[in-house]
Amino acid sequence: MPATDLKPGDHVVVSAGEQVPADGEIVRGLATINESAVTGESAPVLREAGTDRSGVIGGTQVLSDEIVIRITAEPGHSFLDRMIALVEGANRQKTPNEVALGLLLLTMTLTFVIVVATLPFIAGFVGAKLDPLLLIALLVCLIPTTIGGLLPAIGIAGMNRALAANVLAKSGKAVEVAGDVDVLLLDKTGTITHGDRQATRFHPLAGIDRELLRDAAMLASLADPTPEGKSIVRLAREQGAQPVEPQQARFVAFSAQTRMSGVDLGADSGATPRRIRKGAADAIVRHVQALGGAAPVELAARVEQVARSGATPLVVSDGGHVLGVVELSDVVKHGIKHKFAQMRAMGIRTVMITGDNPLTAAAIAAEAGVDDYIAEARPEDKLARIRQEQAGGRLVAMVGDGTNDAPALAQADLGLAMNSGTQAAKEAGNMVDLDSDPAKLLDVVEIGKQQLITRGALTTFSLANDVSKYFAILPALFAAAIPSMGALNVMQLSSPTHAVLAALIFNAIIIPLLIPLALRGVRFRPAGATALLRRNMLVYGVGGVLLPFVAIKLIDLLLTAVSGA
Amino acid sequence: MTECFLVFALAIALGWPLGRYLAAVMRGAPMRGDRLFGAVERPLYRLLGIDPAQGMGWKAYAAAFLASNLLVGALTWIVFMTQAWLPLNPNDAPNLRWDLALHTMVSFLTNTNQQHYSGQAQLSHLAQMTGIVGLQVVTPMMGLALLAATLRGLFGGRVAAGAAAPGGEADVGNYWADVIRPTVRVLLPLCLVASLALTWQGVPSTLQGGPVAVPIDAAAGMPAQKIPVGPVAPMVAVKQLGSNGGGWYGPNSAVPLENPTPLSNLLEMLAIVLIPVAITFMVGAFTGRRRLTALVFGTMLTMSLASAGAALWSESLSGTSGDVALMEGKEVRFGAAPSALWAAVTTQTSNGSVDAMHDSMAPLTGLVTIADMLINAIWGGIGCGLQQFLVYLLLGVFVAGLMTGRTPELFGRKIEAREVKLLAALVLLQPLVLLVFTAITLALPSIAGTSNPSFHGISQVFYEYTSAYANNGSGFEGLGDATPWWNLSTTLVLLLGRYPALIVPLAIAASLARKRVAPEGPGTLQVETPTFALTLIALVLILTLLQFMPVLVLGPIADHLALRAL
């Protein structure tokens, strides 16, 4: 049975080395999959039935294990099909704003048709015969072909810029909405923080050397493969611990039962080994008591203090002695605070969503500089918050991956689904991030804004251009019949023929010159609306009026030089 | 120069409190004088059978506007055509021909007051007092009513947001109350004061036929001249205050009987701009958004000073101003500069009364007056000026809004295809009407009736249609315009210039009223900033230039260049 005949609901078995025939969801098993055909990322990803990472894409390759897939996509409407169609721009629908702008351009075009069509009759009253060829030249120069031709290009370029950032927009409208977003709902993990807790401080108990605690904590973590363990080693090194290769060490791995890990030094020599442990406070206290020691009274206060600051306390012991506490905190990503400040300057509010308790959430929110947070958030809290913001007239963007995110993704004005997420989430969102990086939402907003600015700037530029064309062509048009019109020839163009030719040449070359700008998008620096308007009006409005005067004059000089007149 | 300063300073000083009062009147807020005014208003409401508190959707509002216009229009037309048989006709004015009567009626119904007749000779006292003055009183208030409804719509309707049923229309107010309240509480009291002041300065105010005088110069070949007088002062008061412009006498305020002294000249000029300036102050108080007044007032004042400055410069300093022959058509009592100032303000405000013949001004002054009327939102007529300003504002927001990285929105409401479609139709209508009619008329010189060949003739024809479309009503004069062609074609232009310009912004506002409101913040386009105001002015200038530069080049500019070459 060919893959093209697969219908939604069919079940397919795919084994290692085979390609996934169509988009679907794993119903049984787990597998590593190479998605580089779609994402460009060569490292394989894990996909598993019944989790939030159960979606597979047609055309990707299963590297290990065997899975059963339930097909979810109609033939010809798969992820790849849509991607190809989007890139080709074949089934691209005009966005509402493009439709409105198109109407305005049509109005200007009709206006110029009326202006040019009535001109011979008005001029005829004073006995001036106008050359029909020149009238057509005037019309060609005036009608806003430049921006009319560039509009679709700008739209496709916006989606392509999103695609270059590995974000797949399902429609041009989605990119446009991104520019309008007022509120960003951001998951803490992965967006604001790295998502793994890292050691940030050692708190020795009274009478214990900081170095002692530091070295013990490092020894206990040397063989710990978790990010927390690695971060303790890193912090200890940073604070001056010497790298050591302990002899006769027996490492004790973390287990759910003991809730601690560590190392026994000198275990093979027969003597009583030195038992270094790190773990949750109550587990270590029990461990110390079992060895005949006692937990100092101070410990409870220290643990409490660390917990209140929003961090996780990890207690370290050496034999029957408690040495101190290691503080593990969720580390806020570098540069994220600056990014949020830019968002705020653009009038966008950020809301952090986290499952942490309110204490921790408040501490991280303050550190990252978000405007608001929801602590101990459940999936339905996201939906409620989105509805609440929308009722206030705001447009909301959010990121999600799980099936339980799907309602919120659908409710949000801009829903960015993670490619690693479930099919339901990907269906519900209007964009999919192939890198599954929640921080992408910030880039998407900038792409949306840049696209709208490019559209507005080029429209302004194109219409402002027309002023100069009147000044070039009208004197030429009337030159024969009304000699005094020469006074309007402010550019001092050499002859009527050259004037018209120069205007036409300018008209012809400005479109190709603007194409790179349309594709790349105008330069965008995050700023408030008034600052953006001022800058763009100066560059594209004032520039749009003045530049063609200069350009037409230069073309005229060139023509004169070439023709030798 | 002193006069220029005085006019603007007085208009602003008086316009500020007047604007706040207007806002209270349009809001229907309780105020002192409710008992007195109520006694006048209540019988009117009873007569019309309406409840002034009852709200209307925009369609009902527009229908009431059109129905009231149809009714008073038909009555007036009949009076004009039968005045010879009606009472109060001491000067024995004959009935008007049907086409002249139609044009005159439409001209006054549209608050334009373009006159293809000479009032003192062709209209009876009854026709002047009912048809003419009656329309001069109610039509500006109709414009004001439409503006109030549009502003309500822009901010979501009269009742608090969400009061209208989903999918239902927003409540934009009660049309009848919106016309009657300001008429009774603002315009009539102001007219009373102004007409008393003018009577004191010597403007006639009588119901008698005029005295007969013997001309001093017997060589004029006229043994006796009947001086036409009548209740002139009240009409002059309302023609100046109500952005009307149609005078008792053909030559308007250039006639000493309408404008006897320098003080009356100052008063009349002040009256031209007073209410249009006051409306800019009304906007902020009426909408509860004070900053909006700053934008409207700042933008309009900038354009107004620029235009008045250009007119003064053109009339006194430009290359073609030195010629003594250019005093022809100007009132020697006032001189060139005050005449230029009057010309500028009368075209800025859609008033159209004149104290000098615009035909006789330097060509570039003519250019300024035409540009004023093409823009038609530098103060503008009562209500309609601000409606046109709102059109420019919406256009400006649509284009500039994109450059802030958001889809365009005004006061938190998105401007989308539906609104742009309506805007586009309105923007296209102006060049379509003006250029096509100008081209037809000029192509058939037998119907044009211009007194000048060459470029000046183009100016005359284009000015006439522009004045009609802008509902200004001033004439360039020198045009044989009492012909069926002129009467009928300008009638059509008058209608096209009035009703779409008032109703389309209301429809747009009603459409916006139903949209979700986004809160405004640093990321949304702020219109009340110098940056946006300059953007708006640039848009107005560039749009006007793109639409009309060729015809202006062939008319006043070529005229100027030709004169300079002499």
PDB file of N, CA and C in Angstrom, chain A residues 445-501:
ATOM      1  N   VAL A 445       7.599  37.846  17.672  1.00  0.00           N
ATOM      2  CA  VAL A 445       6.974  39.160  17.818  1.00  0.00           C
ATOM      3  C   VAL A 445       7.748  40.196  17.005  1.00  0.00           C
ATOM      4  N   GLU A 446       9.056  40.123  17.073  1.00  0.00           N
ATOM      5  CA  GLU A 446       9.867  41.102  16.323  1.00  0.00           C
ATOM      6  C   GLU A 446       9.701  40.919  14.825  1.00  0.00           C
ATOM      7  N   ILE A 447       9.605  39.677  14.384  1.00  0.00           N
ATOM      8  CA  ILE A 447       9.404  39.434  12.946  1.00  0.00           C
ATOM      9  C   ILE A 447       8.074  40.029  12.502  1.00  0.00           C
ATOM     10  N   GLY A 448       7.044  39.846  13.321  1.00  0.00           N
ATOM     11  CA  GLY A 448       5.726  40.397  12.986  1.00  0.00           C
ATOM     12  C   GLY A 448       5.770  41.910  12.882  1.00  0.00           C
ATOM     13  N   LYS A 449       6.406  42.532  13.851  1.00  0.00           N
ATOM     14  CA  LYS A 449       6.474  43.996  13.840  1.00  0.00           C
ATOM     15  C   LYS A 449       7.278  44.481  12.638  1.00  0.00           C
ATOM     16  N   GLN A 450       8.365  43.814  12.383  1.00  0.00           N
ATOM     17  CA  GLN A 450       9.218  44.238  11.277  1.00  0.00           C
ATOM     18  C   GLN A 450       8.471  44.150   9.948  1.00  0.00           C
ATOM     19  N   GLN A 451       7.651  43.119   9.813  1.00  0.00           N
ATOM     20  CA  GLN A 451       6.901  42.965   8.560  1.00  0.00           C
ATOM     21  C   GLN A 451       5.918  44.124   8.378  1.00  0.00           C
ATOM     22  N   LEU A 452       5.203  44.468   9.450  1.00  0.00           N
ATOM     23  CA  LEU A 452       4.226  45.555   9.343  1.00  0.00           C
ATOM     24  C   LEU A 452       4.927  46.880   9.052  1.00  0.00           C
ATOM     25  N   ILE A 453       6.053  47.103   9.713  1.00  0.00           N
ATOM     26  CA  ILE A 453       6.777  48.353   9.490  1.00  0.00           C
ATOM     27  C   ILE A 453       7.270  48.416   8.040  1.00  0.00           C
ATOM     28  N   THR A 454       7.766  47.289   7.536  1.00  0.00           N
ATOM     29  CA  THR A 454       8.247  47.268   6.157  1.00  0.00           C
ATOM     30  C   THR A 454       7.116  47.646   5.196  1.00  0.00           C
ATOM     31  N   ARG A 455       5.954  47.086   5.450  1.00  0.00           N
ATOM     32  CA  ARG A 455       4.802  47.369   4.589  1.00  0.00           C
ATOM     33  C   ARG A 455       4.444  48.858   4.633  1.00  0.00           C
ATOM     34  N   GLY A 456       4.367  49.405   5.849  1.00  0.00           N
ATOM     35  CA  GLY A 456       4.005  50.816   5.994  1.00  0.00           C
ATOM     36  C   GLY A 456       5.070  51.726   5.407  1.00  0.00           C
ATOM     37  N   ALA A 457       6.337  51.380   5.651  1.00  0.00           N
ATOM     38  CA  ALA A 457       7.427  52.244   5.206  1.00  0.00           C
ATOM     39  C   ALA A 457       7.482  52.287   3.680  1.00  0.00           C
ATOM     40  N   LEU A 458       7.331  51.130   3.034  1.00  0.00           N
ATOM     41  CA  LEU A 458       7.430  51.114   1.579  1.00  0.00           C
ATOM     42  C   LEU A 458       6.206  51.785   0.936  1.00  0.00           C
ATOM     43  N   THR A 459       5.038  51.662   1.581  1.00  0.00           N
ATOM     44  CA  THR A 459       3.857  52.369   1.065  1.00  0.00           C
ATOM     45  C   THR A 459       4.085  53.877   1.118  1.00  0.00           C
ATOM     46  N   THR A 460       4.544  54.344   2.267  1.00  0.00           N
ATOM     47  CA  THR A 460       4.811  55.768   2.419  1.00  0.00           C
ATOM     48  C   THR A 460       5.839  56.231   1.404  1.00  0.00           C
ATOM     49  N   PHE A 461       6.908  55.464   1.276  1.00  0.00           N
ATOM     50  CA  PHE A 461       7.986  55.807   0.356  1.00  0.00           C
ATOM     51  C   PHE A 461       7.448  55.909  -1.068  1.00  0.00           C
ATOM     52  N   SER A 462       6.667  54.906  -1.445  1.00  0.00           N
ATOM     53  CA  SER A 462       6.170  54.840  -2.822  1.00  0.00           C
ATOM     54  C   SER A 462       5.252  56.022  -3.144  1.00  0.00           C
ATOM     55  N   LEU A 463       4.354  56.371  -2.219  1.00  0.00           N
ATOM     56  CA  LEU A 463       3.436  57.482  -2.500  1.00  0.00           C
ATOM     57  C   LEU A 463       4.177  58.822  -2.457  1.00  0.00           C
ATOM     58  N   ALA A 464       5.156  58.931  -1.554  1.00  0.00           N
ATOM     59  CA  ALA A 464       5.905  60.181  -1.452  1.00  0.00           C
ATOM     60  C   ALA A 464       6.713  60.428  -2.730  1.00  0.00           C
ATOM     61  N   ASN A 465       7.129  59.342  -3.373  1.00  0.00           N
ATOM     62  CA  ASN A 465       7.870  59.438  -4.638  1.00  0.00           C
ATOM     63  C   ASN A 465       7.133  60.239  -5.698  1.00  0.00           C
ATOM     64  N   ASP A 466       5.800  60.130  -5.685  1.00  0.00           N
ATOM     65  CA  ASP A 466       5.020  60.704  -6.779  1.00  0.00           C
ATOM     66  C   ASP A 466       5.143  62.226  -6.874  1.00  0.00           C
ATOM     67  N   VAL A 467       5.437  62.877  -5.751  1.00  0.00           N
ATOM     68  CA  VAL A 467       5.560  64.334  -5.773  1.00  0.00           C
ATOM     69  C   VAL A 467       6.589  64.754  -6.816  1.00  0.00           C
ATOM     70  N   SER A 468       7.741  64.090  -6.773  1.00  0.00           N
ATOM     71  CA  SER A 468       8.824  64.481  -7.680  1.00  0.00           C
ATOM     72  C   SER A 468       8.457  64.219  -9.133  1.00  0.00           C
ATOM     73  N   LYS A 469       7.627  63.181  -9.343  1.00  0.00           N
ATOM     74  CA  LYS A 469       7.300  62.842 -10.730  1.00  0.00           C
ATOM     75  C   LYS A 469       6.452  63.935 -11.375  1.00  0.00           C
ATOM     76  N   TYR A 470       5.571  64.541 -10.572  1.00  0.00           N
ATOM     77  CA  TYR A 470       4.825  65.694 -11.087  1.00  0.00           C
ATOM     78  C   TYR A 470       5.802  66.793 -11.510  1.00  0.00           C
ATOM     79  N   PHE A 471       6.773  67.056 -10.633  1.00  0.00           N
ATOM     80  CA  PHE A 471       7.702  68.150 -10.933  1.00  0.00           C
ATOM     81  C   PHE A 471       8.589  67.832 -12.136  1.00  0.00           C
ATOM     82  N   ALA A 472       8.810  66.549 -12.406  1.00  0.00           N
ATOM     83  CA  ALA A 472       9.622  66.203 -13.577  1.00  0.00           C
ATOM     84  C   ALA A 472       8.783  66.248 -14.851  1.00  0.00           C
ATOM     85  N   ILE A 473       7.570  65.677 -14.786  1.00  0.00           N
ATOM     86  CA  ILE A 473       6.826  65.458 -16.027  1.00  0.00           C
ATOM     87  C   ILE A 473       5.914  66.632 -16.407  1.00  0.00           C
ATOM     88  N   LEU A 474       5.273  67.278 -15.413  1.00  0.00           N
ATOM     89  CA  LEU A 474       4.336  68.348 -15.780  1.00  0.00           C
ATOM     90  C   LEU A 474       4.990  69.462 -16.602  1.00  0.00           C
ATOM     91  N   PRO A 475       6.163  69.976 -16.212  1.00  0.00           N
ATOM     92  CA  PRO A 475       6.780  71.019 -17.045  1.00  0.00           C
ATOM     93  C   PRO A 475       7.072  70.503 -18.458  1.00  0.00           C
ATOM     94  N   ALA A 476       7.477  69.227 -18.534  1.00  0.00           N
ATOM     95  CA  ALA A 476       7.766  68.657 -19.851  1.00  0.00           C
ATOM     96  C   ALA A 476       6.492  68.554 -20.688  1.00  0.00           C
ATOM     97  N   LEU A 477       5.413  68.197 -20.016  1.00  0.00           N
ATOM     98  CA  LEU A 477       4.131  68.017 -20.690  1.00  0.00           C
ATOM     99  C   LEU A 477       3.635  69.328 -21.305  1.00  0.00           C
ATOM    100  N   PHE A 478       3.819  70.413 -20.546  1.00  0.00           N
ATOM    101  CA  PHE A 478       3.287  71.700 -20.999  1.00  0.00           C
ATOM    102  C   PHE A 478       4.337  72.547 -21.726  1.00  0.00           C
ATOM    103  N   ALA A 479       5.560  72.030 -21.821  1.00  0.00           N
ATOM    104  CA  ALA A 479       6.666  72.865 -22.306  1.00  0.00           C
ATOM    105  C   ALA A 479       6.361  73.495 -23.663  1.00  0.00           C
ATOM    106  N   ALA A 480       5.803  72.698 -24.568  1.00  0.00           N
ATOM    107  CA  ALA A 480       5.594  73.196 -25.924  1.00  0.00           C
ATOM    108  C   ALA A 480       4.516  74.278 -25.951  1.00  0.00           C
ATOM    109  N   ALA A 481       3.404  74.029 -25.263  1.00  0.00           N
ATOM    110  CA  ALA A 481       2.263  74.932 -25.375  1.00  0.00           C
ATOM    111  C   ALA A 481       2.377  76.140 -24.449  1.00  0.00           C
ATOM    112  N   ILE A 482       2.946  75.936 -23.274  1.00  0.00           N
ATOM    113  CA  ILE A 482       2.982  77.006 -22.280  1.00  0.00           C
ATOM    114  C   ILE A 482       4.424  77.197 -21.800  1.00  0.00           C
ATOM    115  N   PRO A 483       5.189  78.013 -22.500  1.00  0.00           N
ATOM    116  CA  PRO A 483       6.628  78.131 -22.182  1.00  0.00           C
ATOM    117  C   PRO A 483       6.890  78.606 -20.752  1.00  0.00           C
ATOM    118  N   SER A 484       5.984  79.421 -20.193  1.00  0.00           N
ATOM    119  CA  SER A 484       6.276  79.958 -18.859  1.00  0.00           C
ATOM    120  C   SER A 484       6.329  78.865 -17.805  1.00  0.00           C
ATOM    121  N   MET A 485       5.826  77.663 -18.143  1.00  0.00           N
ATOM    122  CA  MET A 485       5.851  76.550 -17.195  1.00  0.00           C
ATOM    123  C   MET A 485       7.269  76.110 -16.846  1.00  0.00           C
ATOM    124  N   GLY A 486       8.233  76.595 -17.615  1.00  0.00           N
ATOM    125  CA  GLY A 486       9.620  76.246 -17.334  1.00  0.00           C
ATOM    126  C   GLY A 486      10.007  76.539 -15.902  1.00  0.00           C
ATOM    127  N   ALA A 487       9.339  77.527 -15.296  1.00  0.00           N
ATOM    128  CA  ALA A 487       9.656  77.896 -13.919  1.00  0.00           C
ATOM    129  C   ALA A 487       9.410  76.743 -12.957  1.00  0.00           C
ATOM    130  N   LEU A 488       8.528  75.807 -13.348  1.00  0.00           N
ATOM    131  CA  LEU A 488       8.234  74.680 -12.456  1.00  0.00           C
ATOM    132  C   LEU A 488       9.301  73.601 -12.525  1.00  0.00           C
ATOM    133  N   ASN A 489      10.181  73.725 -13.512  1.00  0.00           N
ATOM    134  CA  ASN A 489      11.228  72.726 -13.698  1.00  0.00           C
ATOM    135  C   ASN A 489      12.313  72.934 -12.649  1.00  0.00           C
ATOM    136  N   VAL A 490      11.952  72.654 -11.387  1.00  0.00           N
ATOM    137  CA  VAL A 490      12.855  72.985 -10.283  1.00  0.00           C
ATOM    138  C   VAL A 490      14.136  72.172 -10.327  1.00  0.00           C
ATOM    139  N   MET A 491      14.090  71.020 -11.003  1.00  0.00           N
ATOM    140  CA  MET A 491      15.298  70.195 -11.059  1.00  0.00           C
ATOM    141  C   MET A 491      16.213  70.640 -12.191  1.00  0.00           C
ATOM    142  N   GLN A 492      15.761  71.607 -12.989  1.00  0.00           N
ATOM    143  CA  GLN A 492      16.550  72.079 -14.132  1.00  0.00           C
ATOM    144  C   GLN A 492      16.948  70.927 -15.031  1.00  0.00           C
ATOM    145  N   LEU A 493      15.969  70.079 -15.371  1.00  0.00           N
ATOM    146  CA  LEU A 493      16.263  68.947 -16.237  1.00  0.00           C
ATOM    147  C   LEU A 493      16.537  69.474 -17.637  1.00  0.00           C
ATOM    148  N   SER A 494      17.422  68.785 -18.342  1.00  0.00           N
ATOM    149  CA  SER A 494      17.991  69.355 -19.575  1.00  0.00           C
ATOM    150  C   SER A 494      16.955  69.539 -20.679  1.00  0.00           C
ATOM    151  N   SER A 495      16.045  68.580 -20.848  1.00  0.00           N
ATOM    152  CA  SER A 495      15.052  68.746 -21.901  1.00  0.00           C
ATOM    153  C   SER A 495      13.800  67.975 -21.522  1.00  0.00           C
ATOM    154  N   PRO A 496      12.656  68.323 -22.143  1.00  0.00           N
ATOM    155  CA  PRO A 496      11.423  67.596 -21.825  1.00  0.00           C
ATOM    156  C   PRO A 496      11.575  66.087 -22.045  1.00  0.00           C
ATOM    157  N   THR A 497      12.228  65.701 -23.145  1.00  0.00           N
ATOM    158  CA  THR A 497      12.398  64.271 -23.412  1.00  0.00           C
ATOM    159  C   THR A 497      13.186  63.612 -22.301  1.00  0.00           C
ATOM    160  N   HIS A 498      14.289  64.261 -21.926  1.00  0.00           N
ATOM    161  CA  HIS A 498      15.122  63.692 -20.871  1.00  0.00           C
ATOM    162  C   HIS A 498      14.369  63.636 -19.550  1.00  0.00           C
ATOM    163  N   ALA A 499      13.554  64.659 -19.285  1.00  0.00           N
ATOM    164  CA  ALA A 499      12.825  64.695 -18.022  1.00  0.00           C
ATOM    165  C   ALA A 499      11.912  63.482 -17.906  1.00  0.00           C
ATOM    166  N   VAL A 500      11.147  63.243 -18.977  1.00  0.00           N
ATOM    167  CA  VAL A 500      10.212  62.116 -18.944  1.00  0.00           C
ATOM    168  C   VAL A 500      10.978  60.804 -18.870  1.00  0.00           C
ATOM    169  N   LEU A 501      12.053  60.735 -19.665  1.00  0.00           N
ATOM    170  CA  LEU A 501      12.847  59.509 -19.681  1.00  0.00           C
ATOM    171  C   LEU A 501      13.435  59.239 -18.292  1.00  0.00           C
TER     172      LEU A 501
END
